[in-house]
Short mmCIF file of C-alpha atoms in Angstrom, two decimals:
data_model
loop_
_atom_site.label_atom_id
_atom_site.label_comp_id
_atom_site.label_asym_id
_atom_site.label_seq_id
_atom_site.Cartn_x
_atom_site.Cartn_y
_atom_site.Cartn_z
CA UNK A 1293 16.48 9.54 -3.95
CA UNK A 1294 19.65 9.42 -6.01
CA UNK A 1295 20.91 12.83 -5.13
CA UNK A 1296 22.13 14.49 -2.00
CA UNK A 1297 18.99 15.40 -0.10
CA UNK A 1298 19.70 18.28 2.25
CA UNK A 1299 17.10 18.77 4.97
CA UNK A 1300 16.48 22.37 4.08
CA UNK A 1301 19.68 22.55 2.13
CA UNK A 1302 19.98 26.05 0.79
CA UNK A 1303 22.70 26.83 -1.72
CA UNK A 1304 26.16 25.34 -1.49
CA UNK A 1305 28.95 27.53 -0.16
CA UNK A 1306 32.21 25.66 -0.32
CA UNK A 1307 32.87 22.51 -2.34
CA UNK A 1308 36.40 21.19 -1.92
CA UNK A 1309 38.56 18.08 -2.39
CA UNK A 1310 40.92 17.64 0.57
CA UNK A 1311 42.91 14.71 1.94
CA UNK A 1312 40.91 12.04 0.14
CA UNK A 1313 37.45 13.51 0.80
CA UNK A 1314 35.04 15.69 -1.11
CA UNK A 1315 33.66 18.32 1.24
CA UNK A 1316 30.40 20.16 0.69
CA UNK A 1317 29.49 23.11 2.86
CA UNK A 1318 25.99 24.46 2.40
CA UNK A 1319 23.46 26.90 3.83
CA UNK A 1320 21.15 25.09 6.22
CA UNK A 1321 18.29 25.94 8.58
CA UNK A 1322 18.71 24.05 11.83
CA UNK A 1323 15.12 24.70 12.91
CA UNK A 1324 12.91 23.95 9.95
CA UNK A 1325 12.19 23.63 6.25
CA UNK A 1326 11.90 27.38 5.69
CA UNK A 1327 14.40 30.21 5.33
CA UNK A 1328 16.11 31.38 8.54
CA UNK A 1329 18.60 30.35 11.24
CA UNK A 1330 21.24 29.75 8.58
CA UNK A 1331 24.49 27.94 9.43
CA UNK A 1332 27.24 26.39 7.32
CA UNK A 1333 26.36 22.71 7.35
CA UNK A 1334 29.05 20.23 6.29
CA UNK A 1335 29.03 16.82 4.61
CA UNK A 1336 31.80 14.62 3.24
CA UNK A 1337 32.09 11.90 0.60
CA UNK A 1338 34.78 9.77 -0.99
CA UNK A 1339 32.93 9.31 -4.27
CA UNK A 1340 30.44 12.22 -4.66
CA UNK A 1341 27.60 9.69 -4.38
CA UNK A 1342 27.55 8.51 -0.75
CA UNK A 1343 27.52 11.34 1.79
CA UNK A 1344 28.01 11.62 5.55
CA UNK A 1345 26.72 14.65 7.48
CA UNK A 1346 29.18 16.09 10.00
CA UNK A 1347 29.01 18.82 12.63
CA UNK A 1348 28.09 22.28 11.38
CA UNK A 1349 31.20 24.19 10.38
CA UNK A 1350 30.28 27.78 11.31
CA UNK A 1351 27.25 29.50 12.77
CA UNK A 1352 26.42 33.01 14.09
CA UNK A 1353 28.34 33.65 17.30
CA UNK A 1354 30.44 36.83 17.06
CA UNK A 1355 29.78 40.51 16.45
CA UNK A 1356 30.82 40.26 12.81
CA UNK A 1357 28.30 37.50 11.98
CA UNK A 1358 25.77 37.57 14.82
CA UNK A 1359 22.87 38.11 12.38
CA UNK A 1360 23.95 35.49 9.86
CA UNK A 1361 26.69 33.30 8.39
CA UNK A 1362 25.85 33.54 4.71
CA UNK A 1363 27.40 32.17 1.56
CA UNK A 1364 31.06 32.19 0.61
CA UNK A 1365 33.77 29.82 -0.51
CA UNK A 1366 36.76 27.81 0.56
CA UNK A 1367 40.33 28.05 -0.73
CA UNK A 1368 43.39 25.84 -0.22
CA UNK A 1369 46.13 28.20 0.94
CA UNK A 1370 49.71 26.80 0.99
CA UNK A 1371 51.02 26.72 4.52
CA UNK A 1372 47.60 27.37 6.02
CA UNK A 1373 45.37 24.67 4.60
CA UNK A 1374 41.71 25.33 3.76
CA UNK A 1375 40.43 28.83 4.55
CA UNK A 1376 36.77 29.80 4.44
CA UNK A 1377 35.73 33.24 3.19
CA UNK A 1378 32.12 34.00 4.03
CA UNK A 1379 29.62 36.82 4.38
CA UNK A 1380 28.65 37.73 7.93
CA UNK A 1381 25.75 39.95 8.95
CA UNK A 1382 26.47 42.24 11.89
CA UNK A 1383 24.06 43.81 14.38
CA UNK A 1384 23.39 46.69 11.99
CA UNK A 1385 22.44 44.27 9.18
CA UNK A 1386 25.57 45.26 7.24
CA UNK A 1387 27.07 42.53 5.08
CA UNK A 1388 30.81 42.06 5.70
CA UNK A 1389 33.39 39.49 4.63
CA UNK A 1390 35.05 37.22 7.19
CA UNK A 1391 37.34 34.23 7.29
CA UNK A 1392 37.50 30.98 9.25
CA UNK A 1393 40.26 28.39 9.59
CA UNK A 1394 40.23 24.73 10.63
CA UNK A 1395 41.10 24.00 14.23
CA UNK A 1396 43.26 21.12 12.98
CA UNK A 1397 44.29 21.27 9.27
CA UNK A 1398 45.57 17.71 9.50
CA UNK A 1399 42.04 16.46 10.21
CA UNK A 1400 40.84 15.06 6.90
CA UNK A 1401 37.25 15.58 8.02
CA UNK A 1402 37.79 19.27 8.89
CA UNK A 1403 35.31 18.90 11.72
CA UNK A 1404 35.96 22.07 13.72
CA UNK A 1405 36.48 25.64 12.57
CA UNK A 1406 37.74 28.81 14.25
CA UNK A 1407 36.58 32.34 13.44
CA UNK A 1408 39.55 34.55 14.47
CA UNK A 1409 38.87 37.77 16.37
CA UNK A 1410 40.70 39.89 13.78
CA UNK A 1411 37.70 39.59 11.45
CA UNK A 1412 36.28 41.10 9.29
CA UNK A 1413 38.63 41.12 6.31
CA UNK A 1414 36.51 43.36 4.07
CA UNK A 1415 33.79 45.91 4.80
CA UNK A 1416 31.78 48.04 2.36
CA UNK A 1417 33.02 51.61 2.10
CA UNK A 1418 30.84 54.71 1.72
CA UNK A 1419 30.57 54.24 -2.05
CA UNK A 1420 29.13 50.72 -1.73
CA UNK A 1421 25.79 49.13 -0.87
CA UNK A 1422 26.27 47.53 2.56
CA UNK A 1423 22.96 45.69 2.26
CA UNK A 1424 24.04 43.93 -0.94
CA UNK A 1425 27.69 42.95 -0.59
CA UNK A 1426 28.16 39.21 -0.33
CA UNK A 1427 29.28 35.78 -1.52
CA UNK A 1428 33.10 35.91 -1.90
CA UNK A 1429 34.43 33.48 -4.50
CA UNK A 1430 37.14 30.89 -4.18
CA UNK A 1431 40.39 32.87 -4.31
CA UNK A 1432 43.28 32.35 -6.70
CA UNK A 1433 46.99 33.19 -6.45
CA UNK A 1434 48.28 35.38 -9.28
CA UNK A 1435 51.82 35.64 -10.64
CA UNK A 1436 52.29 38.97 -8.85
CA UNK A 1437 52.02 37.20 -5.49
CA UNK A 1438 48.54 38.48 -4.68
CA UNK A 1439 45.49 36.42 -3.86
CA UNK A 1440 42.30 37.62 -5.52
CA UNK A 1441 38.62 37.05 -4.82
CA UNK A 1442 35.37 38.51 -6.17
CA UNK A 1443 32.44 39.74 -4.09
CA UNK A 1444 28.98 40.29 -5.57
CA UNK A 1445 27.09 43.56 -5.13
CA UNK A 1446 24.93 46.17 -6.86
CA UNK A 1447 24.60 49.91 -7.22
CA UNK A 1448 20.91 50.67 -7.78
CA UNK A 1449 20.08 48.38 -10.73
CA UNK A 1450 23.69 47.76 -11.83
CA UNK A 1451 25.11 44.37 -10.94
CA UNK A 1452 28.72 44.50 -9.75
CA UNK A 1453 31.57 42.07 -9.05
CA UNK A 1454 34.23 43.77 -6.91
CA UNK A 1455 37.72 42.32 -6.88
CA UNK A 1456 39.90 42.23 -3.77
CA UNK A 1457 43.65 41.54 -3.46
CA UNK A 1458 45.75 40.20 -0.58
CA UNK A 1459 49.32 38.99 -0.05
CA UNK A 1460 48.64 37.14 3.21
CA UNK A 1461 44.98 36.08 2.85
CA UNK A 1462 44.19 38.30 5.83
CA UNK A 1463 44.51 41.91 4.71
CA UNK A 1464 42.38 42.53 1.62
CA UNK A 1465 42.26 45.67 -0.53
CA UNK A 1466 39.53 46.48 -3.03
CA UNK A 1467 40.72 47.26 -6.54
CA UNK A 1468 39.97 50.72 -7.90
CA UNK A 1469 37.40 49.39 -10.37
CA UNK A 1470 35.07 46.36 -10.33
CA UNK A 1471 36.29 43.41 -12.35
CA UNK A 1472 32.99 43.73 -14.27
CA UNK A 1473 29.54 45.27 -13.92
CA UNK A 1474 26.40 45.49 -16.00
CA UNK A 1475 23.45 47.84 -15.86
CA UNK A 1476 19.86 46.67 -15.41
CA UNK A 1477 20.82 43.28 -13.98
CA UNK A 1478 20.31 43.94 -10.27
CA UNK A 1479 22.17 42.28 -7.42
CA UNK A 1480 24.83 39.76 -8.43
CA UNK A 1481 24.70 36.88 -5.97
CA UNK A 1482 27.09 33.93 -5.86
CA UNK A 1483 29.54 35.06 -8.57
CA UNK A 1484 31.81 32.38 -10.01
CA UNK A 1485 34.94 33.13 -12.04
CA UNK A 1486 37.18 30.49 -13.61
CA UNK A 1487 39.20 29.62 -16.73
CA UNK A 1488 38.39 26.96 -19.33
CA UNK A 1489 40.76 25.52 -21.91
CA UNK A 1490 40.24 26.25 -25.61
CA UNK A 1491 42.34 23.24 -26.69
CA UNK A 1492 41.88 20.54 -24.01
CA UNK A 1493 38.27 19.40 -23.98
CA UNK A 1494 38.71 16.61 -21.43
CA UNK A 1495 40.25 18.32 -18.40
CA UNK A 1496 39.46 21.34 -16.30
CA UNK A 1497 41.73 24.21 -15.28
CA UNK A 1498 42.54 25.40 -11.79
CA UNK A 1499 41.82 29.02 -10.91
CA UNK A 1500 45.46 30.13 -10.99
CA UNK A 1501 46.01 29.01 -14.60
CA UNK A 1502 47.52 31.97 -16.49
CA UNK A 1503 48.81 30.31 -19.64
CA UNK A 1504 47.66 30.47 -23.28
CA UNK A 1505 44.67 28.81 -24.90
CA UNK A 1506 42.08 29.70 -22.30
CA UNK A 1507 38.96 31.78 -21.82
CA UNK A 1508 37.42 32.98 -18.60
CA UNK A 1509 33.87 32.41 -17.43
CA UNK A 1510 31.98 34.88 -15.26
CA UNK A 1511 28.71 33.55 -13.86
CA UNK A 1512 26.34 35.52 -11.67
CA UNK A 1513 23.08 34.60 -9.93
CA UNK A 1514 20.45 37.27 -10.45
CA UNK A 1515 18.56 38.11 -7.28
CA UNK A 1516 15.87 39.93 -9.29
CA UNK A 1517 14.98 36.97 -11.52
CA UNK A 1518 16.22 33.97 -9.48
CA UNK A 1519 18.11 32.53 -12.40
CA UNK A 1520 21.73 32.78 -13.53
CA UNK A 1521 23.65 33.74 -16.61
CA UNK A 1522 27.26 33.59 -17.74
CA UNK A 1523 29.55 35.08 -20.33
CA UNK A 1524 32.83 33.94 -21.85
CA UNK A 1525 35.60 36.48 -22.22
CA UNK A 1526 39.13 37.56 -21.39
CA UNK A 1527 40.56 38.43 -18.00
CA UNK A 1528 43.32 41.04 -17.85
CA UNK A 1529 45.16 40.40 -14.57
CA UNK A 1530 47.31 43.54 -14.67
CA UNK A 1531 44.20 45.70 -14.92
CA UNK A 1532 41.98 43.35 -12.90
CA UNK A 1533 39.33 43.65 -15.58
CA UNK A 1534 37.16 41.05 -17.29
CA UNK A 1535 35.80 41.78 -20.77
CA UNK A 1536 33.08 39.53 -22.25
CA UNK A 1537 33.75 38.49 -25.83
CA UNK A 1538 30.34 39.73 -26.99
CA UNK A 1539 29.29 36.44 -28.59
CA UNK A 1540 26.35 36.10 -26.19
CA UNK A 1541 24.23 38.68 -24.34
CA UNK A 1542 25.70 40.12 -21.15
CA UNK A 1543 22.46 40.31 -19.20
CA UNK A 1544 19.14 38.61 -18.58
CA UNK A 1545 19.12 37.00 -22.04
CA UNK A 1546 22.59 35.47 -21.58
CA UNK A 1547 23.73 31.87 -21.63
CA UNK A 1548 22.89 29.74 -18.60
CA UNK A 1549 24.44 26.79 -16.82
CA UNK A 1550 20.89 25.42 -16.53
CA UNK A 1551 17.67 26.87 -17.96
CA UNK A 1552 15.44 25.40 -15.26
CA UNK A 1553 15.11 25.30 -11.48
CA UNK A 1554 18.76 25.93 -10.71
CA UNK A 1555 20.34 28.72 -8.71
CA UNK A 1556 23.29 29.84 -6.57
CA UNK A 1557 25.62 27.42 -8.34
CA UNK A 1558 29.31 27.03 -7.61
CA UNK A 1559 32.17 25.20 -9.28
CA UNK A 1560 35.36 23.78 -7.81
CA UNK A 1561 38.49 22.18 -9.24
CA UNK A 1562 38.75 18.48 -8.46
CA UNK A 1563 42.47 17.79 -8.06
CA UNK A 1564 41.79 14.06 -7.86
CA UNK A 1565 40.52 13.81 -11.43
CA UNK A 1566 41.70 17.10 -12.93
CA UNK A 1567 38.20 18.35 -13.67
CA UNK A 1568 35.97 21.29 -12.84
CA UNK A 1569 32.72 20.28 -11.16
CA UNK A 1570 29.54 22.30 -10.91
CA UNK A 1571 27.15 22.17 -7.97
CA UNK A 1572 23.71 23.77 -8.14
CA UNK A 1573 20.70 24.20 -5.88
CA UNK A 1574 17.15 23.30 -6.90
CA UNK A 1575 14.51 24.90 -4.75
CA UNK A 1576 11.11 23.41 -4.05
CA UNK A 1577 8.17 24.26 -6.32
CA UNK A 1578 5.46 22.98 -4.00
CA UNK A 1579 4.03 24.96 -1.10
CA UNK A 1580 5.62 25.97 2.18
CA UNK A 1581 2.97 23.85 3.86
CA UNK A 1582 4.17 20.83 1.86
CA UNK A 1583 7.80 21.54 2.79
CA UNK A 1584 7.01 21.75 6.49
CA UNK A 1585 5.00 18.53 6.25
CA UNK A 1586 7.81 16.53 4.66
CA UNK A 1587 10.44 18.15 6.89
CA UNK A 1588 12.91 19.33 4.28
CA UNK A 1589 13.20 21.69 1.35
CA UNK A 1590 15.83 22.28 -1.32
CA UNK A 1591 18.45 19.92 -2.67
CA UNK A 1592 21.67 19.78 -4.61
CA UNK A 1593 21.35 18.41 -8.13
CA UNK A 1594 23.76 15.80 -9.42
CA UNK A 1595 27.25 17.33 -9.80
CA UNK A 1596 28.28 18.07 -13.39
CA UNK A 1597 31.57 18.43 -15.20
CA UNK A 1598 32.23 21.74 -16.97
CA UNK A 1599 34.11 22.13 -20.25
CA UNK A 1600 34.19 24.49 -23.21
CA UNK A 1601 32.17 23.24 -26.17
CA UNK A 1602 34.71 21.81 -28.60
CA UNK A 1603 32.39 22.35 -31.59
CA UNK A 1604 32.10 26.14 -31.47
CA UNK A 1605 34.04 27.33 -28.39
CA UNK A 1606 31.22 29.80 -27.79
CA UNK A 1607 29.54 28.13 -24.82
CA UNK A 1608 30.07 25.61 -22.04
CA UNK A 1609 28.89 22.01 -21.93
CA UNK A 1610 27.86 20.10 -18.82
CA UNK A 1611 27.59 16.40 -18.06
CA UNK A 1612 26.72 14.33 -14.97
CA UNK A 1613 29.83 13.11 -13.17
CA UNK A 1614 30.81 9.56 -14.10
CA UNK A 1615 30.44 8.37 -10.50
CA UNK A 1616 26.65 8.56 -10.72
CA UNK A 1617 26.75 5.62 -13.15
CA UNK A 1618 27.69 3.35 -10.22
CA UNK A 1619 24.01 3.50 -9.21
CA UNK A 1620 22.80 1.98 -12.49
CA UNK A 1621 21.12 -1.44 -12.25
CA UNK A 1622 18.42 -2.97 -14.50
CA UNK A 1623 19.06 -2.08 -18.13
CA UNK A 1624 16.99 -1.97 -21.32
CA UNK A 1625 17.89 -0.94 -24.85
CA UNK A 1626 15.94 0.14 -27.91
CA UNK A 1627 17.37 0.45 -31.42
CA UNK A 1628 16.22 1.84 -34.76
CA UNK A 1629 12.56 2.43 -33.91
CA UNK A 1630 10.51 4.78 -36.08
CA UNK A 1631 7.96 6.91 -34.24
CA UNK A 1632 5.23 8.40 -36.37
CA UNK A 1633 3.07 11.38 -35.47
CA UNK A 1634 1.03 10.75 -32.32
CA UNK A 1635 2.93 7.62 -31.29
CA UNK A 1636 4.58 6.92 -27.96
CA UNK A 1637 6.64 3.90 -27.00
CA UNK A 1638 6.59 2.59 -23.43
CA UNK A 1639 10.09 2.05 -22.00
CA UNK A 1640 9.61 -1.08 -19.89
CA UNK A 1641 11.95 -3.12 -17.70
CA UNK A 1642 13.27 -0.30 -15.50
CA UNK A 1643 11.98 1.84 -12.62
CA UNK A 1644 10.73 5.00 -14.41
CA UNK A 1645 10.47 7.02 -11.18
CA UNK A 1646 14.20 6.61 -10.59
CA UNK A 1647 16.04 6.18 -13.86
CA UNK A 1648 18.84 7.28 -16.16
CA UNK A 1649 17.92 7.33 -19.85
CA UNK A 1650 20.02 8.29 -22.87
CA UNK A 1651 18.43 8.50 -26.31
CA UNK A 1652 19.67 9.56 -29.73
CA UNK A 1653 17.07 10.70 -32.25
CA UNK A 1654 17.47 10.91 -36.02
CA UNK A 1655 15.10 13.42 -37.56
CA UNK A 1656 15.85 12.91 -41.23
CA UNK A 1657 14.63 15.64 -43.56
CA UNK A 1658 14.09 19.14 -42.20
CA UNK A 1659 11.76 20.19 -45.03
CA UNK A 1660 8.77 20.11 -42.69
CA UNK A 1661 10.44 22.28 -40.07
CA UNK A 1662 8.31 25.28 -39.08
CA UNK A 1663 9.68 28.74 -39.89
CA UNK A 1664 11.29 30.40 -36.91
CA UNK A 1665 9.79 33.66 -35.70
CA UNK A 1666 12.77 35.94 -34.97
CA UNK A 1667 10.82 37.75 -32.23
CA UNK A 1668 11.55 34.67 -30.10
CA UNK A 1669 15.34 34.89 -30.58
CA UNK A 1670 15.91 35.51 -26.87
CA UNK A 1671 12.60 34.13 -25.66
CA UNK A 1672 12.74 30.32 -25.76
CA UNK A 1673 10.44 30.11 -22.74
CA UNK A 1674 7.71 32.11 -24.46
CA UNK A 1675 8.03 29.81 -27.47
CA UNK A 1676 7.75 26.71 -25.29
CA UNK A 1677 4.59 28.08 -23.67
CA UNK A 1678 2.78 28.32 -26.99
CA UNK A 1679 4.45 25.32 -28.66
CA UNK A 1680 4.04 22.65 -25.99
CA UNK A 1681 4.37 18.88 -26.27
CA UNK A 1682 0.77 18.49 -27.48
CA UNK A 1683 0.98 21.13 -30.22
CA UNK A 1684 1.64 19.34 -33.51
CA UNK A 1685 4.59 20.64 -35.48
CA UNK A 1686 6.62 19.65 -38.50
CA UNK A 1687 9.85 18.30 -37.02
CA UNK A 1688 8.82 17.75 -33.43
CA UNK A 1689 7.87 17.96 -30.72
CA UNK A 1690 9.66 14.68 -29.97
CA UNK A 1691 11.46 13.44 -26.87
CA UNK A 1692 10.68 11.78 -23.55
CA UNK A 1693 7.55 11.75 -21.44
CA UNK A 1694 8.71 11.24 -17.85
CA UNK A 1695 6.84 10.49 -14.62
CA UNK A 1696 3.64 9.75 -16.54
CA UNK A 1697 0.38 7.93 -15.94
CA UNK A 1698 -0.74 5.71 -18.85
CA UNK A 1699 -3.64 8.06 -19.63
CA UNK A 1700 -1.31 11.09 -19.39
CA UNK A 1701 -3.36 12.52 -16.56
CA UNK A 1702 0.05 13.44 -15.16
CA UNK A 1703 3.29 13.69 -17.11
CA UNK A 1704 6.42 15.79 -17.51
CA UNK A 1705 7.56 15.98 -21.15
CA UNK A 1706 11.15 16.82 -22.12
CA UNK A 1707 11.35 17.45 -25.84
CA UNK A 1708 12.85 19.10 -28.90
CA UNK A 1709 11.15 21.08 -31.66
CA UNK A 1710 13.11 21.99 -34.80
CA UNK A 1711 12.45 25.24 -36.63
CA UNK A 1712 14.00 26.65 -39.80
CA UNK A 1713 15.68 30.02 -39.36
CA UNK A 1714 15.06 31.70 -42.70
CA UNK A 1715 17.62 34.43 -41.96
CA UNK A 1716 20.45 31.89 -41.74
CA UNK A 1717 18.85 28.95 -43.56
CA UNK A 1718 19.88 26.81 -40.59
CA UNK A 1719 17.84 24.80 -38.09
CA UNK A 1720 16.84 26.43 -34.81
CA UNK A 1721 16.33 23.80 -32.11
CA UNK A 1722 14.15 24.45 -29.07
CA UNK A 1723 14.41 22.26 -25.95
CA UNK A 1724 11.64 22.28 -23.34
CA UNK A 1725 10.97 20.65 -19.99
CA UNK A 1726 7.34 21.36 -19.18
CA UNK A 1727 6.00 20.86 -15.64
CA UNK A 1728 2.55 22.28 -16.37
CA UNK A 1729 0.93 18.82 -16.75
CA UNK A 1730 3.20 17.21 -14.15
CA UNK A 1731 0.77 17.01 -11.25
CA UNK A 1732 -2.93 16.92 -10.43
CA UNK A 1733 -2.16 19.35 -7.64
CA UNK A 1734 -3.48 22.76 -8.52
CA UNK A 1735 -2.45 26.31 -7.73
CA UNK A 1736 -4.34 27.35 -4.64
CA UNK A 1737 -4.53 30.21 -2.22
CA UNK A 1738 -4.07 33.97 -2.61
CA UNK A 1739 -0.47 33.91 -1.39
CA UNK A 1740 2.52 32.75 -3.42
CA UNK A 1741 3.63 30.30 -0.74
CA UNK A 1742 0.25 28.57 -0.97
CA UNK A 1743 0.54 27.83 -4.68
CA UNK A 1744 2.01 24.93 -6.56
CA UNK A 1745 4.57 26.26 -9.07
CA UNK A 1746 4.44 24.23 -12.30
CA UNK A 1747 6.36 26.18 -14.93
CA UNK A 1748 7.73 25.24 -18.32
CA UNK A 1749 11.45 25.80 -18.86
CA UNK A 1750 13.21 26.16 -22.20
CA UNK A 1751 16.43 26.98 -24.01
CA UNK A 1752 17.76 26.84 -27.55
CA UNK A 1753 20.26 24.15 -28.49
CA UNK A 1754 23.20 25.21 -30.67
CA UNK A 1755 23.41 22.15 -32.93
CA UNK A 1756 23.54 22.13 -36.72
CA UNK A 1757 21.88 18.73 -37.31
CA UNK A 1758 24.18 18.05 -40.25
CA UNK A 1759 23.86 14.32 -39.60
CA UNK A 1760 20.23 14.68 -38.51
CA UNK A 1761 20.95 13.45 -34.98
CA UNK A 1762 20.34 14.96 -31.59
CA UNK A 1763 20.72 13.35 -28.17
CA UNK A 1764 18.88 13.69 -24.88
CA UNK A 1765 19.77 12.35 -21.46
CA UNK A 1766 17.39 12.60 -18.51
CA UNK A 1767 18.08 11.68 -14.90
CA UNK A 1768 14.74 11.10 -13.21
CA UNK A 1769 14.46 11.03 -9.44
CA UNK A 1770 10.88 11.21 -8.18
CA UNK A 1771 10.55 15.01 -7.90
CA UNK A 1772 13.55 15.96 -10.01
CA UNK A 1773 14.08 15.67 -13.77
CA UNK A 1774 17.54 16.77 -14.96
CA UNK A 1775 17.86 16.80 -18.75
CA UNK A 1776 20.91 17.30 -20.97
CA UNK A 1777 20.36 18.18 -24.62
CA UNK A 1778 22.98 17.51 -27.31
CA UNK A 1779 25.59 16.13 -24.88
CA UNK A 1780 25.13 18.94 -22.41
CA UNK A 1781 24.90 22.01 -24.63
CA UNK A 1782 21.54 22.87 -23.05
CA UNK A 1783 20.55 21.66 -19.58
CA UNK A 1784 17.18 21.98 -17.85
CA UNK A 1785 16.23 20.93 -14.32
CA UNK A 1786 12.58 20.67 -13.30
CA UNK A 1787 11.00 20.01 -9.89
CA UNK A 1788 7.70 18.13 -10.18
CA UNK A 1789 5.24 16.62 -7.69
CA UNK A 1790 3.02 13.96 -9.28
CA UNK A 1791 0.25 12.42 -7.23
CA UNK A 1792 -0.44 9.30 -9.30
CA UNK A 1793 2.72 8.88 -11.42
CA UNK A 1794 4.80 7.77 -8.45
CA UNK A 1795 6.94 4.73 -7.63
CA UNK A 1796 5.78 1.67 -9.61
CA UNK A 1797 2.85 3.62 -11.09
CA UNK A 1798 5.13 5.94 -13.05
CA UNK A 1799 5.81 5.35 -16.75
CA UNK A 1800 8.47 6.52 -19.19
CA UNK A 1801 7.71 7.01 -22.88
CA UNK A 1802 9.45 8.10 -26.06
CA UNK A 1803 7.10 10.19 -28.19
CA UNK A 1804 6.67 12.18 -31.38
CA UNK A 1805 3.94 14.71 -32.12
CA UNK A 1806 5.43 16.08 -35.31
CA UNK A 1807 4.30 15.22 -38.84
CA UNK A 1808 7.87 14.18 -39.70
CA UNK A 1809 8.60 10.60 -38.61
CA UNK A 1810 11.45 10.47 -36.08
CA UNK A 1811 13.78 7.52 -35.61
CA UNK A 1812 15.02 6.40 -32.19
CA UNK A 1813 18.52 5.49 -33.30
CA UNK A 1814 19.37 4.21 -29.84
CA UNK A 1815 17.91 4.32 -26.36
CA UNK A 1816 19.68 3.08 -23.26
CA UNK A 1817 17.87 3.20 -19.93
CA UNK A 1818 18.75 2.04 -16.44
CA UNK A 1819 17.01 1.76 -13.11
CA UNK A 1820 18.94 3.71 -10.50
CA UNK A 1821 19.61 2.43 -7.00
CA UNK A 1822 19.77 4.49 -3.84
CA UNK A 1823 23.24 5.39 -2.56
CA UNK A 1824 24.48 3.26 0.30
CA UNK A 1825 24.78 6.32 2.49
CA UNK A 1826 22.48 9.31 2.30
CA UNK A 1827 22.93 12.77 3.76
CA UNK A 1828 19.69 12.85 5.73
CA UNK A 1829 21.49 12.64 9.06
CA UNK A 1830 22.06 16.40 9.12
CA UNK A 1831 20.76 17.99 12.31
#
């Protein structure tokens, strides 16, 4: 595989760049490919591609975490070095916040960690839900000399992000009010809070940036739905309040980092290249029995850069880190190919089961675009379910057919369909990644864990098509298809488990099932090699 395979790698907890190494701490089961026995596993890399597994960083051992060392973050504290903030579970099953420090901060590998006896640093008070109080964020140092961190929680069905302040990174005080909350969203897991520049669309911002020309991002992972959403807005440090700008829904229908199999994500600032990088976890969609058989479950998708969209400044854009291109090998190109309705072109000369493909389509006239039904405004997934890759439209569906057999007995299509929004007289672009036909394996068994999960995923793409062009990039890696629409405006990750479309038997096609002829302006595709060093040495 191309990506970092974690042998039951649950979600990441603390990405960090320190003394020449990228560090990734992640939730890991030491005893099997199912949930339980969670420790903070630890791997390092010099290039974000080749990874070495080290000793586990922290594990349950003291009264304040004897029932679990759950998610958290890591912060570089001047004079102290890296400090871990994490959620511990005590004997009473109460979730409390603790800290850990490296035994030797000069060790570039950060191999050993100490959990001081003066833990915990934050406990839920009588007004809070002690069963849902977890996942402290990376802290930032404000101009008033206080460190600040967020902790996710809920009160009944209201999702909450509490904010804590500290001068010494040891004694933390909860602010009078949450930094933000929202009704009917449920528990907010793995909150992430960071600034993005509104003028510099090439570099990221560190957490402590407090200058002009910036917006803040608040992302939360929704325990009720198992997907995430984010808003853009303004942070008021004197009041410790975050206010969304209202340009996107603040709730289940909100913008997402990824509209597919992607959860518990976390960003960090890469001081080496002055960029913000996003990590995300993709869970398995096959059965528990399958996971136990193969001996691992869950993986980290390819890291992505995060920037504000320069076109409208109303959303973020994401793109695979440049380092992943070092794995490219055999290369093919296609230019200026018309694809009529019902046609598909075989992309030959690469390894379709492990590939990187970038394609730019030109759709021409939008006169044949289907009218958009406004009842689907916040329901792209419902629209994808009824307007799949085989349902003929006007402009689209067109895109890629990945991990396919020649007779399409198995295939995973990633495609666009263009509608005409009569209320705005502008195009409305739907992007889908549909795993329903991905595998001959069928749902089976009365229990959820016995069933193969083969869902479609979908999101709208905010692109005006003034020049008639739209791009798609897909990174294909056996059971993972990561797709980036319109240079990362909409991203969808799918987990798929073909039986026949594997290894050399897999095919990659470009297709069009719309009545409007679509032109492949350019297509560039590469075989992808394995990294020299994988992370499967974790124990």
